[in-house]
Amino acid sequence: MKTSTPLLLLLASIAFLSGCFVSANAADSTGWAGEYRDDKYLNGRAVFQLTIEQSGKAMQVSFDAAWVDAHGAAPEAQGPAKVSGNTLTFTFTDSFDNSGSGTITRKGNDIIVSLNPTHVVEPRCLGFYGKNFRLKRVVK
């Protein structure tokens, strides 16, 4: 019996570690898809909404923003995304040919978004591209 106890402990350890690995990978890829929004973006002067879509391992982020009084530019953008731990990174090109990168991190049911424009064609869109702003998950 003494020889089987270490073997059982080894098998139990392997099973436990495998379960942790599977759980960690599952946490990386699930729960991101959905719609997120801030109806009072920029102190109530704008609306910002973002959608994360996932099909298999492929992920995409799309977003749009508009001033509530309808002045100025109202960019729409999209681009591919990938998950790394608790962060989603993506690149985007908007409807005015501005492009850049972004990061999204989870904060409970909400997300924290940072957008970094790297190529600017239409500077009127830059007011929407901020750092560390919170969007709430849209509940349907």
XYZ file of C-alpha atoms in Angstrom, residues 14-137:
124
model
C -1.691 16.279 -11.809
C -5.496 16.292 -11.944
C -5.638 19.371 -9.692
C -3.047 21.288 -11.717
C -4.745 20.330 -14.983
C -8.035 21.637 -13.624
C -6.374 24.917 -12.630
C -4.827 25.265 -16.084
C -8.147 24.616 -17.839
C -9.913 27.090 -15.523
C -7.288 29.761 -16.178
C -7.583 29.325 -19.938
C -11.362 29.387 -19.770
C -11.247 32.617 -17.758
C -9.065 34.164 -20.446
C -11.502 33.527 -23.264
C -15.013 33.692 -21.830
C -17.123 36.486 -20.521
C -15.788 39.249 -22.745
C -18.500 39.243 -25.410
C -21.227 41.788 -24.906
C -22.290 45.393 -25.225
C -20.983 48.158 -22.984
C -22.097 51.781 -22.811
C -21.791 55.143 -21.079
C -24.741 57.469 -21.757
C -23.053 60.243 -19.757
C -19.600 60.039 -21.314
C -17.450 63.177 -21.030
C -19.528 64.618 -18.184
C -22.822 63.971 -19.981
C -21.826 65.669 -23.240
C -21.440 62.436 -25.245
C -22.451 58.800 -25.546
C -19.914 56.005 -26.034
C -20.806 52.386 -26.776
C -18.574 49.400 -27.416
C -19.278 45.824 -28.495
C -17.007 42.821 -28.051
C -17.798 39.880 -30.322
C -16.257 36.430 -30.218
C -16.501 33.595 -32.711
C -14.318 30.674 -31.697
C -10.920 32.144 -30.922
C -11.468 35.212 -33.127
C -12.462 38.375 -31.292
C -13.419 41.827 -32.507
C -14.055 45.147 -30.805
C -16.271 47.797 -32.360
C -17.282 51.125 -30.892
C -18.945 54.398 -31.726
C -19.267 57.743 -30.020
C -21.348 60.856 -30.557
C -21.957 64.227 -28.945
C -25.441 64.454 -27.435
C -26.074 67.768 -29.242
C -25.013 66.119 -32.552
C -22.182 68.562 -33.283
C -18.806 67.488 -34.648
C -17.521 64.099 -35.644
C -19.158 60.837 -34.561
C -16.595 58.087 -35.190
C -17.395 54.413 -35.639
C -14.496 51.993 -35.342
C -13.631 48.327 -35.277
C -10.672 46.005 -35.165
C -9.344 42.600 -34.115
C -8.708 41.783 -30.461
C -6.876 39.213 -28.387
C -6.963 38.225 -24.733
C -3.957 38.145 -22.459
C -4.850 37.351 -18.850
C -7.442 39.857 -17.635
C -6.735 42.305 -20.487
C -8.125 42.514 -23.992
C -5.885 44.340 -26.470
C -7.018 45.501 -29.896
C -6.251 47.719 -32.830
C -8.836 49.870 -34.578
C -9.540 52.013 -37.588
C -12.415 54.463 -37.385
C -14.771 55.859 -40.014
C -12.508 58.924 -40.424
C -9.406 56.768 -41.111
C -7.916 57.439 -37.683
C -6.268 54.340 -36.270
C -4.744 53.204 -33.040
C -4.738 50.628 -30.301
C -6.697 50.002 -27.160
C -6.858 47.979 -23.982
C -9.827 46.752 -22.008
C -9.715 45.363 -18.488
C -12.556 43.931 -16.452
C -13.906 45.669 -13.384
C -16.714 43.429 -12.123
C -19.431 43.498 -14.814
C -18.016 46.727 -16.217
C -14.905 47.352 -18.301
C -12.170 49.975 -18.200
C -11.158 51.163 -21.676
C -8.108 53.069 -22.895
C -7.806 54.218 -26.498
C -4.517 55.374 -27.985
C -4.778 56.964 -31.445
C -1.524 56.469 -33.361
C -2.495 57.812 -36.802
C -4.765 60.865 -36.831
C -6.515 62.037 -39.997
C -9.507 63.756 -38.372
C -8.602 65.435 -35.044
C -12.268 66.148 -34.172
C -12.495 62.483 -33.056
C -9.696 62.785 -30.502
C -12.011 64.042 -27.755
C -13.535 60.562 -27.551
C -10.235 58.670 -27.367
C -9.329 58.772 -23.693
C -7.651 56.660 -21.066
C -9.166 54.583 -18.277
C -12.856 55.306 -18.776
C -15.531 52.958 -17.463
C -18.314 51.425 -19.557
C -21.180 49.512 -18.011
C -22.382 46.205 -19.458
